[in-house]
PDB file of C-alpha atoms in Angstrom:
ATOM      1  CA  UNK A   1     -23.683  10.416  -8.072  1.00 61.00           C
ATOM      2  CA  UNK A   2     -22.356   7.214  -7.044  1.00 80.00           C
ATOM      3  CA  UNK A   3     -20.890   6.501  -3.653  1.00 86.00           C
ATOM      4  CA  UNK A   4     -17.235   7.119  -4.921  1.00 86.00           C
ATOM      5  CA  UNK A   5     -15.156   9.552  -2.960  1.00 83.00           C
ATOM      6  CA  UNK A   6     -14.386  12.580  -5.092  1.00 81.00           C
ATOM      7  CA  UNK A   7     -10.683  12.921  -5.906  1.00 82.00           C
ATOM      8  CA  UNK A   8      -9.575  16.655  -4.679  1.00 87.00           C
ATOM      9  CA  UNK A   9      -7.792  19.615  -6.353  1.00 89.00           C
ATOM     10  CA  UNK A  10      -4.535  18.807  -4.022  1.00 88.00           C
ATOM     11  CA  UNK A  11      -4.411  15.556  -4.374  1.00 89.00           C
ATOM     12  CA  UNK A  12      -4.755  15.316  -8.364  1.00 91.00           C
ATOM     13  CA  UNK A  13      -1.899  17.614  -8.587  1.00 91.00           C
ATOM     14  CA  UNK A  14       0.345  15.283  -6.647  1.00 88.00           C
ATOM     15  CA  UNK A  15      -0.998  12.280  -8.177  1.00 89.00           C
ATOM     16  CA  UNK A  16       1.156  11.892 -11.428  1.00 88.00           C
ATOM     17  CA  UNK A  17       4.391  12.356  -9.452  1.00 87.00           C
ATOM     18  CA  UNK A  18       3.382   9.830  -6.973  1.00 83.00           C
ATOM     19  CA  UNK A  19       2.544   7.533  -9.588  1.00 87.00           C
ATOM     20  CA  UNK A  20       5.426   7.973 -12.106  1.00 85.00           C
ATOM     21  CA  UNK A  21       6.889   4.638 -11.008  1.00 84.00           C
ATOM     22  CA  UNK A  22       3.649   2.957 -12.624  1.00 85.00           C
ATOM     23  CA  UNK A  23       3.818   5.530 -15.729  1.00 87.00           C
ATOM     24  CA  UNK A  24       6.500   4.527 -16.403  1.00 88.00           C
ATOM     25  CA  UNK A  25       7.097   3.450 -20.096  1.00 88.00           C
ATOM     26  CA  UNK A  26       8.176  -0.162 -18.889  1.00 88.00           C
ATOM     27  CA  UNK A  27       5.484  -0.748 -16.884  1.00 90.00           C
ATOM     28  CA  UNK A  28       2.817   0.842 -18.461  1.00 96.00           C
ATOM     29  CA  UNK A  29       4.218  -1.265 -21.924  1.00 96.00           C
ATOM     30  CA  UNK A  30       2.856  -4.320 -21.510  1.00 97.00           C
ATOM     31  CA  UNK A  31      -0.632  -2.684 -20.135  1.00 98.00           C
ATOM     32  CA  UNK A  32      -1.072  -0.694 -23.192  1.00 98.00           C
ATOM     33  CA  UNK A  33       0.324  -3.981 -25.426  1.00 98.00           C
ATOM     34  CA  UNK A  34      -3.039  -5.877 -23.752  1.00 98.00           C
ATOM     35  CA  UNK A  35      -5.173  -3.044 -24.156  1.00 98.00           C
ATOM     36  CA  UNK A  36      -3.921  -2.319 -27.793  1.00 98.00           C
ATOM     37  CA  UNK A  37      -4.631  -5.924 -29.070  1.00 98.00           C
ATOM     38  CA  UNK A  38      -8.326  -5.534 -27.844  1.00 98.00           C
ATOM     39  CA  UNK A  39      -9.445  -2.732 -29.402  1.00 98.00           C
ATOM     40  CA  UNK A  40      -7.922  -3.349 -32.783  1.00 98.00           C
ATOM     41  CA  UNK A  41      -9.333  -1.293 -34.871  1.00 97.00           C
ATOM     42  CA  UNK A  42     -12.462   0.259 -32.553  1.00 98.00           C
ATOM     43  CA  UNK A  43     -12.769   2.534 -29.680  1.00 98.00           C
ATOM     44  CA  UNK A  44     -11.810   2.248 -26.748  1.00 98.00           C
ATOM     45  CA  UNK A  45     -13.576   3.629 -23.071  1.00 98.00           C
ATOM     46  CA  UNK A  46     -11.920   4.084 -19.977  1.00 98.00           C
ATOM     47  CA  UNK A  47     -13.592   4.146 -17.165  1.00 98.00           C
ATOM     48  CA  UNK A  48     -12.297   6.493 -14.167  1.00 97.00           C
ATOM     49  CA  UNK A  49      -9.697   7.730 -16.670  1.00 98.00           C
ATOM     50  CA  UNK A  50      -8.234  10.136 -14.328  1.00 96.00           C
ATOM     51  CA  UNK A  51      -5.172  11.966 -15.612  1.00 97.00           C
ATOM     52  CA  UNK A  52      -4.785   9.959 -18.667  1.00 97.00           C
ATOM     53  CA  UNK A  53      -1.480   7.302 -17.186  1.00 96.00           C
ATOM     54  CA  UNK A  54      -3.116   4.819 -19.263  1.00 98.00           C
ATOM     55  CA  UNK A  55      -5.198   6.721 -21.453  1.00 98.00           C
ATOM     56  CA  UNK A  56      -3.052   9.637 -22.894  1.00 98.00           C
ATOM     57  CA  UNK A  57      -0.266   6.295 -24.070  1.00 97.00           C
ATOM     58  CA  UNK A  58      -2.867   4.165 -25.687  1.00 98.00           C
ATOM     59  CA  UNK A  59      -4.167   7.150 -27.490  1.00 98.00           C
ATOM     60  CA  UNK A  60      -0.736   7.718 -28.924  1.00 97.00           C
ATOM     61  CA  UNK A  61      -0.829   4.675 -29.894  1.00 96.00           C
ATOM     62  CA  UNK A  62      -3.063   5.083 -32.246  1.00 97.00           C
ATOM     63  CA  UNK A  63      -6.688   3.904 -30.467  1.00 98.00           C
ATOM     64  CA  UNK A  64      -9.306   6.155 -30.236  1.00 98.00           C
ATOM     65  CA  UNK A  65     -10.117   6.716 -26.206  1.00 98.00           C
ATOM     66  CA  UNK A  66     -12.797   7.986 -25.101  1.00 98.00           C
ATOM     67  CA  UNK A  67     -12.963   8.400 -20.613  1.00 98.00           C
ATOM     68  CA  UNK A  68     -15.536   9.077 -18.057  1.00 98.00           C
ATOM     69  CA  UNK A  69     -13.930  10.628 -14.871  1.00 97.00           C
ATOM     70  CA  UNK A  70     -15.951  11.809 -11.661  1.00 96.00           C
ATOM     71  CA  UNK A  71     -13.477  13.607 -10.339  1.00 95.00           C
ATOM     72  CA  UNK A  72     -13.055  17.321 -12.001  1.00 96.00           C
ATOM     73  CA  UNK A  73     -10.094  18.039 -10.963  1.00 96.00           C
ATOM     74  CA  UNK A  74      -8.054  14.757 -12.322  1.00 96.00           C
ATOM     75  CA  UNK A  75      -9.591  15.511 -15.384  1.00 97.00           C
ATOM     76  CA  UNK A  76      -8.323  19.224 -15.262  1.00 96.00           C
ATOM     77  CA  UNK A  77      -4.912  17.760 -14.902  1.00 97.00           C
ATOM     78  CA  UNK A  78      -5.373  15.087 -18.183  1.00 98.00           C
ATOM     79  CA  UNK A  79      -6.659  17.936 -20.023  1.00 97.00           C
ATOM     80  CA  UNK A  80      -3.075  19.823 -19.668  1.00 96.00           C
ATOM     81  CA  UNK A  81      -1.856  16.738 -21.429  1.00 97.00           C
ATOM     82  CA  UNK A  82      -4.365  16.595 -24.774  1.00 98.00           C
ATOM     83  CA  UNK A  83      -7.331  18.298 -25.702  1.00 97.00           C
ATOM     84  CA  UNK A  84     -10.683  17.374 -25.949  1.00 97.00           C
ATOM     85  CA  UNK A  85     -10.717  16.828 -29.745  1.00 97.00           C
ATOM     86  CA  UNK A  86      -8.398  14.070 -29.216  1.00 97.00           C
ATOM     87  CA  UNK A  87      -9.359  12.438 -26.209  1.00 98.00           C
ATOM     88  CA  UNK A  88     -13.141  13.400 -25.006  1.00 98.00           C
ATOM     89  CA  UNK A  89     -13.923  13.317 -21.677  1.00 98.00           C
ATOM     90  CA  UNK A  90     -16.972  13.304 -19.447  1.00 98.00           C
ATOM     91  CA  UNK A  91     -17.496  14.217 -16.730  1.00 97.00           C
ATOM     92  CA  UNK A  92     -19.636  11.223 -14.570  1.00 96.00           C
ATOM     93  CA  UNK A  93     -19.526   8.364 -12.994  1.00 96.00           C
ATOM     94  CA  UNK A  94     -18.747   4.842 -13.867  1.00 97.00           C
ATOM     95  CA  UNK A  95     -21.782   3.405 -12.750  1.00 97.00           C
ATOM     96  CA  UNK A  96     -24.220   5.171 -14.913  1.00 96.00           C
ATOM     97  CA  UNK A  97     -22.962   7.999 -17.524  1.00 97.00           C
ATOM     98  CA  UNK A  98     -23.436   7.234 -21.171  1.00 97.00           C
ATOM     99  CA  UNK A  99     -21.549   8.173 -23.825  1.00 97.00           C
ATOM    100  CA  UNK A 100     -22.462   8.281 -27.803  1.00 96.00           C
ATOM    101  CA  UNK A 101     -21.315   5.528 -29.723  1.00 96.00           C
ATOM    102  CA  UNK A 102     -19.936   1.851 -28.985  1.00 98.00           C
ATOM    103  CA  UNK A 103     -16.975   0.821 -28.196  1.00 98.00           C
ATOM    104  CA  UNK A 104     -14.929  -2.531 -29.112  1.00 98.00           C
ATOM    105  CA  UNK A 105     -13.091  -2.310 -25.678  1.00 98.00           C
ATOM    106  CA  UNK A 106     -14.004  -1.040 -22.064  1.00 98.00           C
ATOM    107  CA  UNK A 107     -11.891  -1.076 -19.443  1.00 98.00           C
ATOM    108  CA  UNK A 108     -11.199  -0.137 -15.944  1.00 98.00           C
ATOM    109  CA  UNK A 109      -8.067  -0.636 -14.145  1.00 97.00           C
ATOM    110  CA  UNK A 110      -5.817   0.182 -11.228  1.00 95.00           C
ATOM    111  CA  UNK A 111      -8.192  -1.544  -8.689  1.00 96.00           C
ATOM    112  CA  UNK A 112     -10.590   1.184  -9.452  1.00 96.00           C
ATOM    113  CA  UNK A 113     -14.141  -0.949  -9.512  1.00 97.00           C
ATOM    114  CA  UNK A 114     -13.187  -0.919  -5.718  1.00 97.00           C
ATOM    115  CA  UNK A 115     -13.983   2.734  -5.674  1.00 96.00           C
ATOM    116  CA  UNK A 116     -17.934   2.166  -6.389  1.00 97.00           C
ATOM    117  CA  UNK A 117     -18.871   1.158  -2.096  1.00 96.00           C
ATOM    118  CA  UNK A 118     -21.790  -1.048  -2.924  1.00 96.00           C
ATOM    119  CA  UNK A 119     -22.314  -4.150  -4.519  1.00 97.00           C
ATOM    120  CA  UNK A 120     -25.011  -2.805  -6.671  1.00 97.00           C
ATOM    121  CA  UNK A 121     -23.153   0.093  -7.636  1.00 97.00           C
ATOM    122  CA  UNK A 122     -20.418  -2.573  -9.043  1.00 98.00           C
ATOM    123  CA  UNK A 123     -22.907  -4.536 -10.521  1.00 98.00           C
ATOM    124  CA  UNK A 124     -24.282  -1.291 -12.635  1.00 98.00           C
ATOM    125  CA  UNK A 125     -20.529  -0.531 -13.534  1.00 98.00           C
ATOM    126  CA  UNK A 126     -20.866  -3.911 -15.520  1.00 98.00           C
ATOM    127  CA  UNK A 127     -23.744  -3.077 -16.886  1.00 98.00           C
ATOM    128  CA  UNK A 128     -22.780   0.001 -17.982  1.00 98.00           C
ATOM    129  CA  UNK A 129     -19.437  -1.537 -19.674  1.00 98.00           C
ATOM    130  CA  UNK A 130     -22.165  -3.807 -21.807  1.00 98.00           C
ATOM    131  CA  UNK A 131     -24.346  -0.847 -22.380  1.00 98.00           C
ATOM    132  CA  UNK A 132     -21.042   0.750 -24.641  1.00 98.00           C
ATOM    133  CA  UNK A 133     -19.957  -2.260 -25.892  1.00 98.00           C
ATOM    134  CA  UNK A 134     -20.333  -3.547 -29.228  1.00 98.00           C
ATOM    135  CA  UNK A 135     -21.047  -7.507 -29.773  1.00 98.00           C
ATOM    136  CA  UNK A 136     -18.027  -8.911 -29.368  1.00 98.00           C
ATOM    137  CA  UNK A 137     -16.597  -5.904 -27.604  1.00 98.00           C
ATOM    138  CA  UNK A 138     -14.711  -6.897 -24.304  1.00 98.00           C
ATOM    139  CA  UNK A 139     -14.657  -5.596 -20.777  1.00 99.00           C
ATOM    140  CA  UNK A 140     -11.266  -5.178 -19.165  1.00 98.00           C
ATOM    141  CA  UNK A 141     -10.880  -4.885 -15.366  1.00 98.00           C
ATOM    142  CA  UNK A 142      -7.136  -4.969 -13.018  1.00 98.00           C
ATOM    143  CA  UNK A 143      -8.266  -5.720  -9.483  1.00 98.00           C
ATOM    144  CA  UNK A 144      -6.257  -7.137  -6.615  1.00 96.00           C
ATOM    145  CA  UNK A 145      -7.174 -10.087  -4.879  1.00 96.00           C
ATOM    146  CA  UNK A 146      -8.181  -9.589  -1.910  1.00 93.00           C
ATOM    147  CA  UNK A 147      -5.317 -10.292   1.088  1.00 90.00           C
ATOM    148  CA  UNK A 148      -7.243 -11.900   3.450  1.00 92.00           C
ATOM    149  CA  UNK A 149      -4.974 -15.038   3.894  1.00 89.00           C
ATOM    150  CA  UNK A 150      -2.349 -12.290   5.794  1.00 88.00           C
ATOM    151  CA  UNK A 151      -5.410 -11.597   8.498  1.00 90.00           C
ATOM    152  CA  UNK A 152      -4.569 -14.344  11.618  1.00 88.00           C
ATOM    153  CA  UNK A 153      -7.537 -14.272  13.826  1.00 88.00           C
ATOM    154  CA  UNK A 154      -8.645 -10.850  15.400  1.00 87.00           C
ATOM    155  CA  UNK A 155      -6.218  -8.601  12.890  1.00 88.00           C
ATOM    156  CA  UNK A 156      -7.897  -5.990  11.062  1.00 89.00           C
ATOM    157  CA  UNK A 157      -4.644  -4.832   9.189  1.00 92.00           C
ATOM    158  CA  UNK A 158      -2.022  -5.424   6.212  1.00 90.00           C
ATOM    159  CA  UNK A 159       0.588  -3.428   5.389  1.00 91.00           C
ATOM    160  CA  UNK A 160       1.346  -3.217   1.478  1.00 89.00           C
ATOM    161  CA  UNK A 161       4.427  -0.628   1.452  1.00 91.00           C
ATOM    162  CA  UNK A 162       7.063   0.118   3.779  1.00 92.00           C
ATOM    163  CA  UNK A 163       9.464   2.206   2.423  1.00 90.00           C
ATOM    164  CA  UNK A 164      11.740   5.013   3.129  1.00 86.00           C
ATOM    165  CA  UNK A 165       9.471   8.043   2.034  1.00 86.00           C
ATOM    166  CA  UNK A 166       5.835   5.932   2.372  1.00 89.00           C
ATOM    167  CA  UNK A 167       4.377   3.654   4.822  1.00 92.00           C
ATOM    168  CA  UNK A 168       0.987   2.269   3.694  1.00 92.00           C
ATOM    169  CA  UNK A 169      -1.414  -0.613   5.258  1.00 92.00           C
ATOM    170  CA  UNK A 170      -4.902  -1.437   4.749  1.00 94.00           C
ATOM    171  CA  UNK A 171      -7.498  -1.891   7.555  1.00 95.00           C
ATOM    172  CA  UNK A 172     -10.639  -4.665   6.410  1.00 95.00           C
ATOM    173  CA  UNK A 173     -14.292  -4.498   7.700  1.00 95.00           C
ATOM    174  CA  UNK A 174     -15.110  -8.652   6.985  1.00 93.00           C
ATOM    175  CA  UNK A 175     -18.637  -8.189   6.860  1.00 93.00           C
ATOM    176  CA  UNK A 176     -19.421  -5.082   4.896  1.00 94.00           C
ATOM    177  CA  UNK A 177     -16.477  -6.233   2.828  1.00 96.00           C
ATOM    178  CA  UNK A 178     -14.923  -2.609   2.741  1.00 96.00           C
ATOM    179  CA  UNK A 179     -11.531  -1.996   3.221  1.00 95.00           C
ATOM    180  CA  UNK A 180      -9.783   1.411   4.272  1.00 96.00           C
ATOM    181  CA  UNK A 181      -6.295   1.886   2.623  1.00 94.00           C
ATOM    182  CA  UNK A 182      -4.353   4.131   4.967  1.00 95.00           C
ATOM    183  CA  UNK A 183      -0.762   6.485   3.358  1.00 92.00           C
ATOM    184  CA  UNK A 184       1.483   7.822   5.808  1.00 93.00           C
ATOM    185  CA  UNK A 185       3.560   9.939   3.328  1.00 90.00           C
ATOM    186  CA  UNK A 186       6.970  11.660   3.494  1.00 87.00           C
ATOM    187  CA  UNK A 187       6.432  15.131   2.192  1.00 80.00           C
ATOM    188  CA  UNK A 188      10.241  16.323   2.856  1.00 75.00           C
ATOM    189  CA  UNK A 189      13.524  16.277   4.450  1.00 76.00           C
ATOM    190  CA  UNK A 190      12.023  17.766   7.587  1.00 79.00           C
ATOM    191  CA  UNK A 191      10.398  14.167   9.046  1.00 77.00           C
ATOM    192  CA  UNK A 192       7.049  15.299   8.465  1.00 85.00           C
ATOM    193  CA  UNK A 193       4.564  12.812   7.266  1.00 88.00           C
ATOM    194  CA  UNK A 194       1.013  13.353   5.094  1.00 87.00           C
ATOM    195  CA  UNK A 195      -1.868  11.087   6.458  1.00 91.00           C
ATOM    196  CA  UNK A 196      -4.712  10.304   3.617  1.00 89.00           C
ATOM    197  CA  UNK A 197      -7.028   7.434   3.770  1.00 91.00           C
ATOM    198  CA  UNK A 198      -9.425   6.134   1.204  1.00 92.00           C
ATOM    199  CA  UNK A 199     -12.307   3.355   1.031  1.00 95.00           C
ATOM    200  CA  UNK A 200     -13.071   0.879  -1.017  1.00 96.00           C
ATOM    201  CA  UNK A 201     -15.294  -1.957  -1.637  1.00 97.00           C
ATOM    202  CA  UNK A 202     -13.676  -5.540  -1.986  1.00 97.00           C
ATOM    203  CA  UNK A 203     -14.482  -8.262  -4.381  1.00 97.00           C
ATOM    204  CA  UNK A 204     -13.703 -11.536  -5.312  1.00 96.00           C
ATOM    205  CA  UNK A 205     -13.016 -12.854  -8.861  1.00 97.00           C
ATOM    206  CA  UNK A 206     -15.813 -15.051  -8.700  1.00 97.00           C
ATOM    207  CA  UNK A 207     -17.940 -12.355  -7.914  1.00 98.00           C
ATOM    208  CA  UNK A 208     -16.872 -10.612 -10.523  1.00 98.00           C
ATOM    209  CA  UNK A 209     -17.664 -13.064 -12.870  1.00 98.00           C
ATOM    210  CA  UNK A 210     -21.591 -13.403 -11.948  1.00 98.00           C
ATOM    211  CA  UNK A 211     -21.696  -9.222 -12.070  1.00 98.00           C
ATOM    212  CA  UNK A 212     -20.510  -9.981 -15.732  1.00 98.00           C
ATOM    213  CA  UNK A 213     -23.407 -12.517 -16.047  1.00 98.00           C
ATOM    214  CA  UNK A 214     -26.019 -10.492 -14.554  1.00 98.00           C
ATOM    215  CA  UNK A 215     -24.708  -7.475 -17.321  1.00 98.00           C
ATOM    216  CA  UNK A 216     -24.601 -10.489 -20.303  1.00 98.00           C
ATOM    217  CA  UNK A 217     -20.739 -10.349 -20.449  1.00 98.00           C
ATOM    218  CA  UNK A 218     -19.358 -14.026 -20.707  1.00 98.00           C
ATOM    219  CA  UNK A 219     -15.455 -15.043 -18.952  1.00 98.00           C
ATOM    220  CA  UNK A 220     -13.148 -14.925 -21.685  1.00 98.00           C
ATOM    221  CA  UNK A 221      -9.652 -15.528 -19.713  1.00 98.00           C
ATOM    222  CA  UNK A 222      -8.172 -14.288 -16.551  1.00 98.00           C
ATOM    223  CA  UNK A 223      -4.578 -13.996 -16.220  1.00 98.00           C
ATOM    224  CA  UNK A 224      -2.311 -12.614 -12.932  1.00 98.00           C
ATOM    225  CA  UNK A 225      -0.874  -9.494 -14.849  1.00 97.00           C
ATOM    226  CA  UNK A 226      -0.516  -7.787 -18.215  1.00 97.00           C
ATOM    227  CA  UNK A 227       2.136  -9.802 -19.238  1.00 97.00           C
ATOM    228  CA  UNK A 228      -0.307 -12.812 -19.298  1.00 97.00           C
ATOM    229  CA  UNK A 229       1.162 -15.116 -16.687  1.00 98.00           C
ATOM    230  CA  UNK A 230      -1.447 -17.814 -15.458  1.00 98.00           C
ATOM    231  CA  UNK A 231      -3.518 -16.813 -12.796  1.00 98.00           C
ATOM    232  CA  UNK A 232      -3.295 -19.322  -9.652  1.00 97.00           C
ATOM    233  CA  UNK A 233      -4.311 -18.935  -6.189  1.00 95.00           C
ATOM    234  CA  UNK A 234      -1.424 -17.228  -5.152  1.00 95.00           C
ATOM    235  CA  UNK A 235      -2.105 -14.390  -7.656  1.00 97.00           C
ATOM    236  CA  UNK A 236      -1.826 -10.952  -5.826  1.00 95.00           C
ATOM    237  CA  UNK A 237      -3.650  -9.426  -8.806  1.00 97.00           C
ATOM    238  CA  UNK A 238      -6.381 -10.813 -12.232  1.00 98.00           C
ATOM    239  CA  UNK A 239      -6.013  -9.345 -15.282  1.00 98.00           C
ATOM    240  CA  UNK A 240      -9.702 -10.449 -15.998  1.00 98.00           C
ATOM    241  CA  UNK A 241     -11.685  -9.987 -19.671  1.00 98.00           C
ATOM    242  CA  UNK A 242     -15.418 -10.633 -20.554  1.00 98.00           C
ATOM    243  CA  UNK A 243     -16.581 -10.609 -23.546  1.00 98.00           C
ATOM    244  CA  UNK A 244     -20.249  -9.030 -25.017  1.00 98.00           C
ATOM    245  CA  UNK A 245     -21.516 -12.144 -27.061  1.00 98.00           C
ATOM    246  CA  UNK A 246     -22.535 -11.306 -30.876  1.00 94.00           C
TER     247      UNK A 246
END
């Protein structure tokens, strides 16, 4: 077990709803487009495949997907979607479950590396992404940059959503490089709000790059989003691919 928080029964069964904006079919099109083009005609691997938003698509696409998912209960909610002949998945974490077989294509998105709290930990994701991979297989990974250009001196805080039914800000510890993303939620008509938190460890693209060194990945290209704009350094986001030399 990796130092991931484990995703709950309650909150997998709200998490499809909440996220229906991004599962969308236009926004999830150009995702599954990148991801597509990679795997050609091999296999791919998701890593933290939860309930299939990117998964379920790109197997109707016609690539093979394989997922690893710690949590139980997001994975109870994929499996409503497609059985396990058509889209294994086991149940582990990202860090260090194997599966059989190798893969043309791992990938991990959604900011999800960020769930693994150590450096190490993130370090052994990589490696685990070269373990599966084929030569000349490629590692995927979505991350947002860090926002630490919104932090003026002694502030902790940055909101990322203020809406009408959400209000959501994240809360930075500098030196552990861990940052808390805090949800105020608007359940119904009644006022109420639901308060969830989560943690998650930060990185830098650069840092990301020497994990993929220290796993034998090489940079391939990094681009700001999955439409394949350039990435520059006001990117809020990397679309980032390494690639498993042959």
């Amino acid at each position: 077990m990796t130092s991931s928080e484990l995703w709950t029964r309650a909150t997998a069964d709200r998490y499809d709803a909440e996220e229906a904006e991004t599962s969308s079919a236009a926004v999830l099109g150009p995702t599954l487009a990148f991801l597509a083009e990679l795997a050609g005609d091999g296999r791919a691997l998701e890593f933290a495949i939860g309930t299939g938003r990117v998964g379920v698509p790109l197997r109707e696409r016609g690539v093979p997907v394989v997922g690893i998912e710690l949590s139980e209960h997001m994975a109870a909610v994929l499996r409503r979607k497609i059985d396990e002949d058509n889209l294994p998945v086991v149940i582990g974490d990202m860090a260090t479950t194997v599966v059989p077989g190798e893969f043309t294509l791992v990938y991990l998105v959604y900011n999800t590396i960020t769930n693994l709290l150590t450096q190490d930990e993130q370090v052994e994701c990589f490696r685990n992404a070269a373990r599966h991979l084929e030569p000349g297989g490629r590692f995927v990974i979505e991350l947002g940059v860090p926002p630490l250009r919104f932090l003026p001196p002694g502030q902790v805080a940055v909101p990322f959503d203020v809406s009408e039914r959400h209000l959501g800000f994240d809360t930075f510890d500098l030196v552990e490089q861990i940052l808390v993303s805090h949800h105020f939620t608007r359940d119904g008509d009644d006022g109420r709000y639901r308060r969830d938190n989560s943690r998650h460890r930060y990185a830098w693209p650069a840092e990301l790059d020497l994990m993929a060194r220290i796993a034998g990945l090489e940079m391939e290209r990094r681009v700001a989003d999955w439409d394949g704009a350039p990435f520059t350094q006001d990117s809020a986001k990397h679309i980032s691919v390494w690639r498993k030399p042959t």
